[in-house]
Amino acid sequence: MRIQIVTVGTTGSVAPYTGLAHRLAAEGHDVEIATHARFATMVSCCGLRMRPMEADPFEALITAHTRRGEARGRRPDVPLKTLRSLRQAGEQAALALVDGILTAVDPKADLVLLSTLAAPIGSVVARHHRIPTMGAFLQPDVPSRDFSPCSMAWRPPGPANRLRARIANTAFDALYGPAVRAVHGRLGLAPRSSRRLRTERERGNWPIWHGYSPSVLPRPADWRPGSEVAGYWWAHECPHWQPPDLLADFLAAGPPPVLVGFGSMMPGDPERLGRLAAGALRRAKLRGIVQSGWAGLDVIDDDIITVGAVPHSWLMPRTSVVVHHAGAGTTAAGLRAGVPAVPVPVMTDQPWWAARLVGLGVSVRALPYAELTEIRLADALTAATQSEALRRNAAAVARELAREDGAGAVADALARRA
């Protein structure tokens, strides 16, 4: 089967699909990933074909979200101007994807798998070419009473969660409204609204496979048919990768250090964040590794080093605690490594995943980025490194994940479709 995976966003929105694609290729499928050109090395290292999309609007969108988070930290009533700016940034990001997805979708594909952010546009293009599609999402999308939508704060089970999810989906569809109208116009199709397209997908039981673990978030009993939880899709890694000498020597020179990284997040003042992290590590008397990430963090100290991109599956198991932004991919990698977490959520679904880490007993509490201080981070690090319960819980979750095969679940589902 000729399969194309279309995904857009940040590193965490692309890396898991390299593992899924590699597994599908191993099953004999002809697989291609369509995503932003900046991820060409990540995809090609796996031996996969890639169709690059030049437009990459997410750096500006992340900056807008980060500013909103900082504003909320200073005052709870975010100014209307800031909210309008954020909405406009989301609409512009979606519009910027139209041309890329229009040209990226392969008319000869037998099946197109779409990520959450690619689905509203990609489903229209694939339908125009009469290609079947399937959702391949990294976050829960279908309303349920079991939990609130991941774009809102975590809530315990209750009927209001379904209403919250419908509100969240309506807001998401509104952001994609201009882009969906544009793609219909470009294809010469009668316009359909984003909301109508979602309704059609839901009524038709459009298949969605969610790439996270049922051990972390079980499949709700009230989900419609066609919505399934596969298990995590782990990023495929270059077989020839070797750690830099500085990193290998640092790890060998002392006890497991703390890892501090914010991935694709771009805090307003990376120098301040670097100083804060270094100060917290010194207060807690801990060694640390800081990942530079998109923010460009750069910390140099006697017991702290800074590194660039390093595979999470290699580095995290060699650490004692991971401080991260609680993005879906980084959260998964930390759970797989079996180490406690100190989540510092910045935006969107990150507070929701941070709450799951607390609920799973692998984190004492979340520290929202807007409220982060040196003392609070130092106290959280001390609590995390001294808690035997956190280590036991983290190890137990890691054992559960090791027994799962998320990519294999999708491969099996496709084999049944054939």
CSV table of C-alpha atoms in Angstrom, one decimal:
chain,number,residue,atom,x,y,z
A,1,MET,CA,0.0,0.0,0.0
A,2,ARG,CA,1.2,3.5,-0.9
A,3,ILE,CA,0.9,5.5,2.4
A,4,GLN,CA,1.6,9.1,3.0
A,5,ILE,CA,1.8,10.7,6.5
A,6,VAL,CA,1.1,14.4,6.5
A,7,THR,CA,2.1,16.2,9.8
A,8,VAL,CA,2.9,19.8,10.6
A,9,GLY,CA,4.1,21.6,13.7
A,10,THR,CA,7.2,21.4,15.9
A,11,THR,CA,9.7,18.7,16.5
A,12,GLY,CA,7.4,16.9,18.8
A,13,SER,CA,4.7,16.9,16.1
A,14,VAL,CA,7.0,15.2,13.6
A,15,ALA,CA,9.4,12.9,15.4
A,16,PRO,CA,6.8,10.2,16.5
A,17,TYR,CA,5.7,9.7,12.9
A,18,THR,CA,9.2,8.7,11.9
A,19,GLY,CA,8.8,5.6,14.1
A,20,LEU,CA,5.3,4.9,12.8
A,21,ALA,CA,6.4,5.3,9.2
A,22,HIS,CA,9.5,3.1,9.7
A,23,ARG,CA,7.2,0.3,11.2
A,24,LEU,CA,4.8,0.6,8.3
A,25,ALA,CA,7.7,0.4,5.8
A,26,ALA,CA,9.0,-2.7,7.6
A,27,GLU,CA,5.5,-4.2,7.0
A,28,GLY,CA,6.0,-3.8,3.3
A,29,HIS,CA,4.2,-0.5,2.7
A,30,ASP,CA,5.6,2.3,0.5
A,31,VAL,CA,5.7,5.2,3.0
A,32,GLU,CA,6.4,8.9,2.6
A,33,ILE,CA,6.3,11.7,5.2
A,34,ALA,CA,5.2,15.2,4.1
A,35,THR,CA,6.3,17.8,6.6
A,36,HIS,CA,8.3,21.0,7.0
A,37,ALA,CA,11.7,21.2,5.2
A,38,ARG,CA,13.5,21.9,8.5
A,39,PHE,CA,12.9,18.2,9.5
A,40,ALA,CA,14.5,16.7,6.4
A,41,THR,CA,17.5,15.4,8.3
A,42,MET,CA,15.3,13.8,10.9
A,43,VAL,CA,13.2,12.0,8.3
A,44,SER,CA,16.0,11.0,5.9
A,45,CYS,CA,18.1,9.5,8.7
A,46,CYS,CA,15.3,6.9,9.0
A,47,GLY,CA,15.7,6.0,5.3
A,48,LEU,CA,12.3,7.4,4.6
A,49,ARG,CA,11.1,9.4,1.6
A,50,MET,CA,10.1,13.0,2.5
A,51,ARG,CA,8.0,15.5,0.6
A,52,PRO,CA,9.1,18.9,2.1
A,53,MET,CA,6.7,21.8,2.8
A,54,GLU,CA,8.5,25.1,2.8
A,55,ALA,CA,5.9,27.1,4.8
A,56,ASP,CA,6.6,26.7,8.6
A,57,PRO,CA,4.5,29.2,10.5
A,58,PHE,CA,4.8,27.7,13.9
A,59,GLU,CA,7.7,29.7,15.3
A,60,ALA,CA,5.6,32.9,15.2
A,61,LEU,CA,2.6,31.0,16.6
A,62,ILE,CA,4.7,29.6,19.5
A,63,THR,CA,6.0,33.1,20.2
A,64,ALA,CA,2.4,34.4,20.4
A,65,HIS,CA,1.3,31.6,22.7
A,66,THR,CA,4.4,32.2,25.0
A,67,ARG,CA,3.6,35.9,25.3
A,68,ARG,CA,0.0,35.0,26.2
A,69,GLY,CA,1.4,32.7,28.9
A,70,GLU,CA,3.7,35.3,30.2
A,71,ALA,CA,0.8,37.8,30.3
A,72,ARG,CA,-1.4,35.4,32.3
A,73,GLY,CA,1.5,35.0,34.8
A,74,ARG,CA,1.5,38.7,35.4
A,75,ARG,CA,-2.3,39.1,35.5
A,76,PRO,CA,-5.1,36.6,35.4
A,77,ASP,CA,-7.4,38.7,33.1
A,78,VAL,CA,-5.5,38.5,29.8
A,79,PRO,CA,-6.2,41.7,27.8
A,80,LEU,CA,-8.6,41.3,24.9
A,81,LYS,CA,-6.0,42.6,22.6
A,82,THR,CA,-3.6,39.8,23.5
A,83,LEU,CA,-6.4,37.2,22.9
A,84,ARG,CA,-7.2,38.7,19.5
A,85,SER,CA,-3.6,38.7,18.6
A,86,LEU,CA,-3.3,35.0,19.5
A,87,ARG,CA,-6.4,34.1,17.4
A,88,GLN,CA,-5.1,36.0,14.4
A,89,ALA,CA,-1.7,34.2,14.8
A,90,GLY,CA,-3.5,30.9,14.8
A,91,GLU,CA,-5.6,31.8,11.7
A,92,GLN,CA,-2.5,33.0,9.8
A,93,ALA,CA,-0.6,29.8,10.7
A,94,ALA,CA,-3.4,27.7,9.3
A,95,LEU,CA,-3.6,29.8,6.2
A,96,ALA,CA,0.1,29.5,5.7
A,97,LEU,CA,-0.2,25.7,5.5
A,98,VAL,CA,-2.7,25.7,2.6
A,99,ASP,CA,-0.3,25.8,-0.3
A,100,GLY,CA,2.1,23.4,1.3
A,101,ILE,CA,-0.5,20.7,2.0
A,102,LEU,CA,-2.2,21.3,-1.4
A,103,THR,CA,1.1,20.4,-3.2
A,104,ALA,CA,2.2,17.8,-0.6
A,105,VAL,CA,-0.7,15.4,-0.7
A,106,ASP,CA,0.2,12.6,-3.2
A,107,PRO,CA,-2.7,12.0,-5.7
A,108,LYS,CA,-1.3,8.4,-6.2
A,109,ALA,CA,-1.5,7.5,-2.5
A,110,ASP,CA,-3.7,4.7,-1.4
A,111,LEU,CA,-4.1,6.1,2.1
A,112,VAL,CA,-3.2,9.4,3.8
A,113,LEU,CA,-2.6,9.6,7.6
A,114,LEU,CA,-3.2,13.1,9.0
A,115,SER,CA,-2.0,14.7,12.2
A,116,THR,CA,-4.2,16.9,14.2
A,117,LEU,CA,-3.0,20.1,12.7
A,118,ALA,CA,-2.9,18.8,9.2
A,119,ALA,CA,-6.3,17.1,9.2
A,120,PRO,CA,-8.7,20.1,8.6
A,121,ILE,CA,-6.9,21.0,5.3
A,122,GLY,CA,-5.4,17.6,4.4
A,123,SER,CA,-8.8,15.9,4.6
A,124,VAL,CA,-10.2,18.3,2.0
A,125,VAL,CA,-7.3,17.8,-0.4
A,126,ALA,CA,-7.4,14.0,0.0
A,127,ARG,CA,-11.1,13.9,-0.6
A,128,HIS,CA,-10.7,15.9,-3.8
A,129,HIS,CA,-8.3,13.2,-5.0
A,130,ARG,CA,-10.6,10.5,-3.7
A,131,ILE,CA,-8.0,9.1,-1.4
A,132,PRO,CA,-9.1,7.5,1.9
A,133,THR,CA,-7.8,9.2,5.1
A,134,MET,CA,-7.2,8.3,8.7
A,135,GLY,CA,-6.4,10.4,11.7
A,136,ALA,CA,-3.1,9.8,13.4
A,137,PHE,CA,-3.3,12.1,16.4
A,138,LEU,CA,-0.9,12.6,19.4
A,139,GLN,CA,-3.6,14.0,21.7
A,140,PRO,CA,-7.2,12.9,22.4
A,141,ASP,CA,-9.6,14.6,20.0
A,142,VAL,CA,-13.0,13.0,20.6
A,143,PRO,CA,-15.2,14.4,23.4
A,144,SER,CA,-15.5,12.2,26.5
A,145,ARG,CA,-16.9,12.6,30.0
A,146,ASP,CA,-13.7,10.9,31.3
A,147,PHE,CA,-11.5,14.0,30.9
A,148,SER,CA,-11.5,17.6,29.8
A,149,PRO,CA,-10.1,18.5,26.3
A,150,CYS,CA,-6.3,18.8,26.3
A,151,SER,CA,-6.5,22.5,25.4
A,152,MET,CA,-8.1,23.2,28.7
A,153,ALA,CA,-7.1,22.5,32.3
A,154,TRP,CA,-7.4,18.9,33.4
A,155,ARG,CA,-10.7,18.0,35.0
A,156,PRO,CA,-11.9,14.8,36.7
A,157,PRO,CA,-14.6,12.7,35.1
A,158,GLY,CA,-18.0,14.3,34.6
A,159,PRO,CA,-20.6,15.2,32.0
A,160,ALA,CA,-19.4,18.8,31.7
A,161,ASN,CA,-16.2,17.5,30.0
A,162,ARG,CA,-18.1,16.6,26.9
A,163,LEU,CA,-19.4,20.2,26.7
A,164,ARG,CA,-15.9,21.5,27.3
A,165,ALA,CA,-14.6,19.4,24.4
A,166,ARG,CA,-17.3,20.6,22.1
A,167,ILE,CA,-16.4,24.2,23.0
A,168,ALA,CA,-12.7,23.5,22.4
A,169,ASN,CA,-13.4,21.8,19.0
A,170,THR,CA,-15.5,24.7,18.0
A,171,ALA,CA,-12.7,27.1,18.8
A,172,PHE,CA,-10.2,25.0,16.9
A,173,ASP,CA,-12.5,24.8,13.8
A,174,ALA,CA,-13.0,28.5,13.9
A,175,LEU,CA,-9.2,29.0,13.7
A,176,TYR,CA,-9.1,26.9,10.6
A,177,GLY,CA,-12.1,28.6,9.0
A,178,PRO,CA,-10.2,30.9,6.7
A,179,ALA,CA,-7.8,28.1,5.7
A,180,VAL,CA,-10.6,25.6,4.9
A,181,ARG,CA,-12.4,28.2,2.8
A,182,ALA,CA,-9.2,29.0,1.0
A,183,VAL,CA,-8.4,25.3,0.2
A,184,HIS,CA,-12.0,24.8,-1.2
A,185,GLY,CA,-11.6,27.8,-3.4
A,186,ARG,CA,-8.2,26.7,-4.7
A,187,LEU,CA,-9.7,23.3,-5.6
A,188,GLY,CA,-12.8,24.8,-7.1
A,189,LEU,CA,-15.0,23.0,-4.6
A,190,ALA,CA,-18.3,24.1,-3.1
A,191,PRO,CA,-17.4,25.5,0.3
A,192,ARG,CA,-17.9,23.5,3.5
A,193,SER,CA,-17.2,25.0,6.9
A,194,SER,CA,-14.6,23.4,9.3
A,195,ARG,CA,-17.5,22.6,11.7
A,196,ARG,CA,-19.5,20.9,9.0
A,197,LEU,CA,-16.5,18.8,8.0
A,198,ARG,CA,-15.9,17.7,11.6
A,199,THR,CA,-19.6,16.7,11.9
A,200,GLU,CA,-19.3,14.6,8.7
A,201,ARG,CA,-16.2,12.9,10.0
A,202,GLU,CA,-17.8,12.2,13.3
A,203,ARG,CA,-21.1,10.9,11.8
A,204,GLY,CA,-19.1,8.7,9.4
A,205,ASN,CA,-17.0,7.3,12.3
A,206,TRP,CA,-13.9,8.5,10.6
A,207,PRO,CA,-11.0,6.3,11.9
A,208,ILE,CA,-8.6,8.0,14.3
A,209,TRP,CA,-5.6,6.2,15.9
A,210,HIS,CA,-4.2,8.1,18.9
A,211,GLY,CA,-0.5,7.7,19.4
A,212,TYR,CA,-0.3,7.7,23.2
A,213,SER,CA,-0.4,4.9,25.8
A,214,PRO,CA,-3.6,3.4,27.2
A,215,SER,CA,-1.6,3.1,30.4
A,216,VAL,CA,-1.3,6.8,30.5
A,217,LEU,CA,-4.8,7.6,29.3
A,218,PRO,CA,-7.2,4.7,28.8
A,219,ARG,CA,-9.7,4.7,25.9
A,220,PRO,CA,-13.0,6.1,27.2
A,221,ALA,CA,-16.0,3.8,27.1
A,222,ASP,CA,-18.1,6.6,25.6
A,223,TRP,CA,-15.9,7.2,22.6
A,224,ARG,CA,-17.6,6.6,19.2
A,225,PRO,CA,-16.6,3.6,17.0
A,226,GLY,CA,-13.4,4.3,15.0
A,227,SER,CA,-11.6,6.2,17.7
A,228,GLU,CA,-8.8,4.0,19.1
A,229,VAL,CA,-5.7,4.3,21.4
A,230,ALA,CA,-2.7,2.7,19.8
A,231,GLY,CA,0.1,3.3,22.2
A,232,TYR,CA,3.1,5.6,21.7
A,233,TRP,CA,4.9,5.9,18.4
A,234,TRP,CA,8.5,6.2,19.3
A,235,ALA,CA,10.8,8.3,17.1
A,236,HIS,CA,13.1,6.3,14.9
A,237,GLU,CA,16.7,7.1,15.6
A,238,CYS,CA,19.8,7.1,13.5
A,239,PRO,CA,21.6,3.8,14.0
A,240,HIS,CA,25.0,5.5,13.7
A,241,TRP,CA,24.4,8.2,16.2
A,242,GLN,CA,27.1,8.7,18.9
A,243,PRO,CA,27.0,11.0,21.9
A,244,PRO,CA,29.5,13.9,21.8
A,245,ASP,CA,32.6,13.4,23.9
A,246,LEU,CA,31.6,16.3,26.3
A,247,LEU,CA,28.3,14.6,27.1
A,248,ALA,CA,29.7,11.1,27.5
A,249,ASP,CA,32.5,12.4,29.7
A,250,PHE,CA,30.1,14.5,31.9
A,251,LEU,CA,27.8,11.5,32.4
A,252,ALA,CA,30.7,9.3,33.4
A,253,ALA,CA,32.2,11.9,35.8
A,254,GLY,CA,29.4,11.7,38.5
A,255,PRO,CA,25.9,10.6,39.5
A,256,PRO,CA,23.0,10.9,37.1
A,257,PRO,CA,22.3,14.6,36.4
A,258,VAL,CA,19.1,16.5,36.0
A,259,LEU,CA,18.0,17.2,32.4
A,260,VAL,CA,16.5,20.6,31.7
A,261,GLY,CA,15.0,21.2,28.3
A,262,PHE,CA,12.1,23.1,26.8
A,263,GLY,CA,12.2,21.6,23.3
A,264,SER,CA,10.5,23.9,20.7
A,265,MET,CA,9.3,26.4,23.3
A,266,MET,CA,10.8,29.9,22.9
A,267,PRO,CA,10.6,31.8,26.2
A,268,GLY,CA,10.8,35.6,25.9
A,269,ASP,CA,14.2,35.8,27.7
A,270,PRO,CA,16.3,32.6,27.3
A,271,GLU,CA,19.2,34.2,29.2
A,272,ARG,CA,17.0,34.7,32.2
A,273,LEU,CA,15.7,31.1,31.9
A,274,GLY,CA,19.3,29.8,31.7
A,275,ARG,CA,20.4,31.7,34.8
A,276,LEU,CA,17.3,30.5,36.6
A,277,ALA,CA,18.0,26.9,35.8
A,278,ALA,CA,21.6,27.2,36.8
A,279,GLY,CA,20.7,28.9,40.1
A,280,ALA,CA,18.1,26.2,40.9
A,281,LEU,CA,20.5,23.4,40.2
A,282,ARG,CA,23.1,25.1,42.5
A,283,ARG,CA,20.6,25.6,45.3
A,284,ALA,CA,19.6,21.9,45.0
A,285,LYS,CA,23.2,20.8,44.8
A,286,LEU,CA,22.6,18.9,41.7
A,287,ARG,CA,24.5,18.3,38.4
A,288,GLY,CA,22.7,19.3,35.3
A,289,ILE,CA,22.5,19.0,31.5
A,290,VAL,CA,20.7,21.8,29.7
A,291,GLN,CA,19.3,21.2,26.2
A,292,SER,CA,19.5,24.4,24.1
A,293,GLY,CA,16.3,23.7,22.1
A,294,TRP,CA,14.6,26.3,19.9
A,295,ALA,CA,15.1,28.9,22.7
A,296,GLY,CA,18.9,28.7,22.3
A,297,LEU,CA,19.6,28.1,26.0
A,298,ASP,CA,23.3,28.3,26.9
A,299,VAL,CA,24.4,27.5,30.4
A,300,ILE,CA,28.0,27.0,31.5
A,301,ASP,CA,28.9,26.1,35.1
A,302,ASP,CA,31.2,23.7,37.0
A,303,ASP,CA,28.5,21.1,37.2
A,304,ILE,CA,26.3,22.0,34.3
A,305,ILE,CA,26.8,21.5,30.5
A,306,THR,CA,24.7,22.6,27.5
A,307,VAL,CA,24.0,20.2,24.6
A,308,GLY,CA,22.1,20.4,21.4
A,309,ALA,CA,19.8,17.7,19.9
A,310,VAL,CA,20.3,14.4,21.7
A,311,PRO,CA,17.9,11.4,21.3
A,312,HIS,CA,15.6,11.3,24.4
A,313,SER,CA,15.7,7.5,24.4
A,314,TRP,CA,19.4,7.6,24.9
A,315,LEU,CA,19.8,10.5,27.3
A,316,MET,CA,16.8,10.5,29.6
A,317,PRO,CA,17.4,7.0,31.1
A,318,ARG,CA,20.8,8.3,32.2
A,319,THR,CA,19.3,11.2,34.2
A,320,SER,CA,17.8,11.4,37.7
A,321,VAL,CA,15.0,13.9,36.9
A,322,VAL,CA,13.7,15.6,33.7
A,323,VAL,CA,12.6,19.2,33.8
A,324,HIS,CA,10.6,19.8,30.6
A,325,HIS,CA,7.7,21.8,29.1
A,326,ALA,CA,5.3,18.8,29.1
A,327,GLY,CA,4.7,18.6,25.4
A,328,ALA,CA,3.1,15.3,24.3
A,329,GLY,CA,6.3,13.9,22.8
A,330,THR,CA,8.7,14.9,25.7
A,331,THR,CA,6.2,13.7,28.3
A,332,ALA,CA,6.1,10.3,26.5
A,333,ALA,CA,9.9,10.1,26.4
A,334,GLY,CA,10.2,10.9,30.1
A,335,LEU,CA,7.7,8.2,31.0
A,336,ARG,CA,9.5,5.7,28.8
A,337,ALA,CA,12.8,6.5,30.5
A,338,GLY,CA,11.2,5.8,33.9
A,339,VAL,CA,12.5,8.9,35.7
A,340,PRO,CA,10.5,11.5,37.7
A,341,ALA,CA,9.5,14.7,36.1
A,342,VAL,CA,9.3,18.4,37.0
A,343,PRO,CA,6.9,19.7,34.3
A,344,VAL,CA,7.0,23.4,33.5
A,345,PRO,CA,4.1,23.9,31.0
A,346,VAL,CA,4.1,26.9,28.8
A,347,MET,CA,1.0,26.7,26.5
A,348,THR,CA,-1.8,24.7,24.7
A,349,ASP,CA,-1.9,21.0,25.8
A,350,GLN,CA,1.2,21.2,28.1
A,351,PRO,CA,-0.7,22.0,31.4
A,352,TRP,CA,-3.0,19.1,30.6
A,353,TRP,CA,-0.1,16.6,30.1
A,354,ALA,CA,1.6,18.0,33.2
A,355,ALA,CA,-1.5,17.2,35.2
A,356,ARG,CA,-1.4,13.6,33.9
A,357,LEU,CA,2.2,13.3,35.2
A,358,VAL,CA,1.1,14.4,38.6
A,359,GLY,CA,-1.9,12.0,38.4
A,360,LEU,CA,0.4,9.1,37.5
A,361,GLY,CA,2.5,9.8,40.5
A,362,VAL,CA,5.7,10.6,38.6
A,363,SER,CA,5.7,14.3,39.5
A,364,VAL,CA,5.0,16.1,42.7
A,365,ARG,CA,3.5,19.1,41.0
A,366,ALA,CA,3.5,21.2,37.9
A,367,LEU,CA,5.3,24.6,37.8
A,368,PRO,CA,3.7,26.8,35.2
A,369,TYR,CA,6.4,28.7,33.2
A,370,ALA,CA,4.8,32.1,34.0
A,371,GLU,CA,5.2,31.4,37.7
A,372,LEU,CA,8.7,29.8,37.6
A,373,THR,CA,11.3,31.1,40.0
A,374,GLU,CA,14.7,29.8,41.0
A,375,ILE,CA,13.5,28.9,44.5
A,376,ARG,CA,10.4,27.0,43.3
A,377,LEU,CA,12.4,25.0,40.8
A,378,ALA,CA,15.1,24.2,43.3
A,379,ASP,CA,12.5,23.0,45.8
A,380,ALA,CA,10.8,20.9,43.1
A,381,LEU,CA,14.1,19.3,42.1
A,382,THR,CA,14.9,18.5,45.7
A,383,ALA,CA,11.5,16.9,46.2
A,384,ALA,CA,11.8,14.9,43.0
A,385,THR,CA,15.3,13.6,43.6
A,386,GLN,CA,14.6,12.6,47.2
A,387,SER,CA,11.2,10.8,46.6
A,388,GLU,CA,11.4,7.0,46.4
A,389,ALA,CA,7.7,6.9,45.6
A,390,LEU,CA,8.2,9.0,42.4
A,391,ARG,CA,11.0,6.7,41.3
A,392,ARG,CA,8.9,3.6,41.9
A,393,ASN,CA,5.9,5.0,40.1
A,394,ALA,CA,8.1,6.2,37.1
A,395,ALA,CA,9.7,2.7,36.8
A,396,ALA,CA,6.3,1.0,36.9
A,397,VAL,CA,4.9,3.2,34.1
A,398,ALA,CA,8.1,2.5,32.0
A,399,ARG,CA,7.5,-1.2,32.4
A,400,GLU,CA,4.0,-0.9,31.2
A,401,LEU,CA,5.1,1.1,28.1
A,402,ALA,CA,7.8,-1.4,27.3
A,403,ARG,CA,5.1,-4.0,26.8
A,404,GLU,CA,3.1,-1.9,24.3
A,405,ASP,CA,3.6,-1.7,20.5
A,406,GLY,CA,1.8,1.4,19.3
A,407,ALA,CA,3.1,1.4,15.8
A,408,GLY,CA,2.3,-2.3,15.5
A,409,ALA,CA,-1.3,-1.6,16.5
A,410,VAL,CA,-1.7,0.8,13.5
A,411,ALA,CA,0.1,-1.7,11.2
A,412,ASP,CA,-2.3,-4.4,12.3
A,413,ALA,CA,-5.3,-2.2,11.7
A,414,LEU,CA,-4.1,-1.4,8.2
A,415,ALA,CA,-3.5,-5.1,7.4
A,416,ARG,CA,-7.2,-5.7,8.4
A,417,ARG,CA,-8.3,-2.9,6.0
A,418,ALA,CA,-6.4,-4.4,3.1
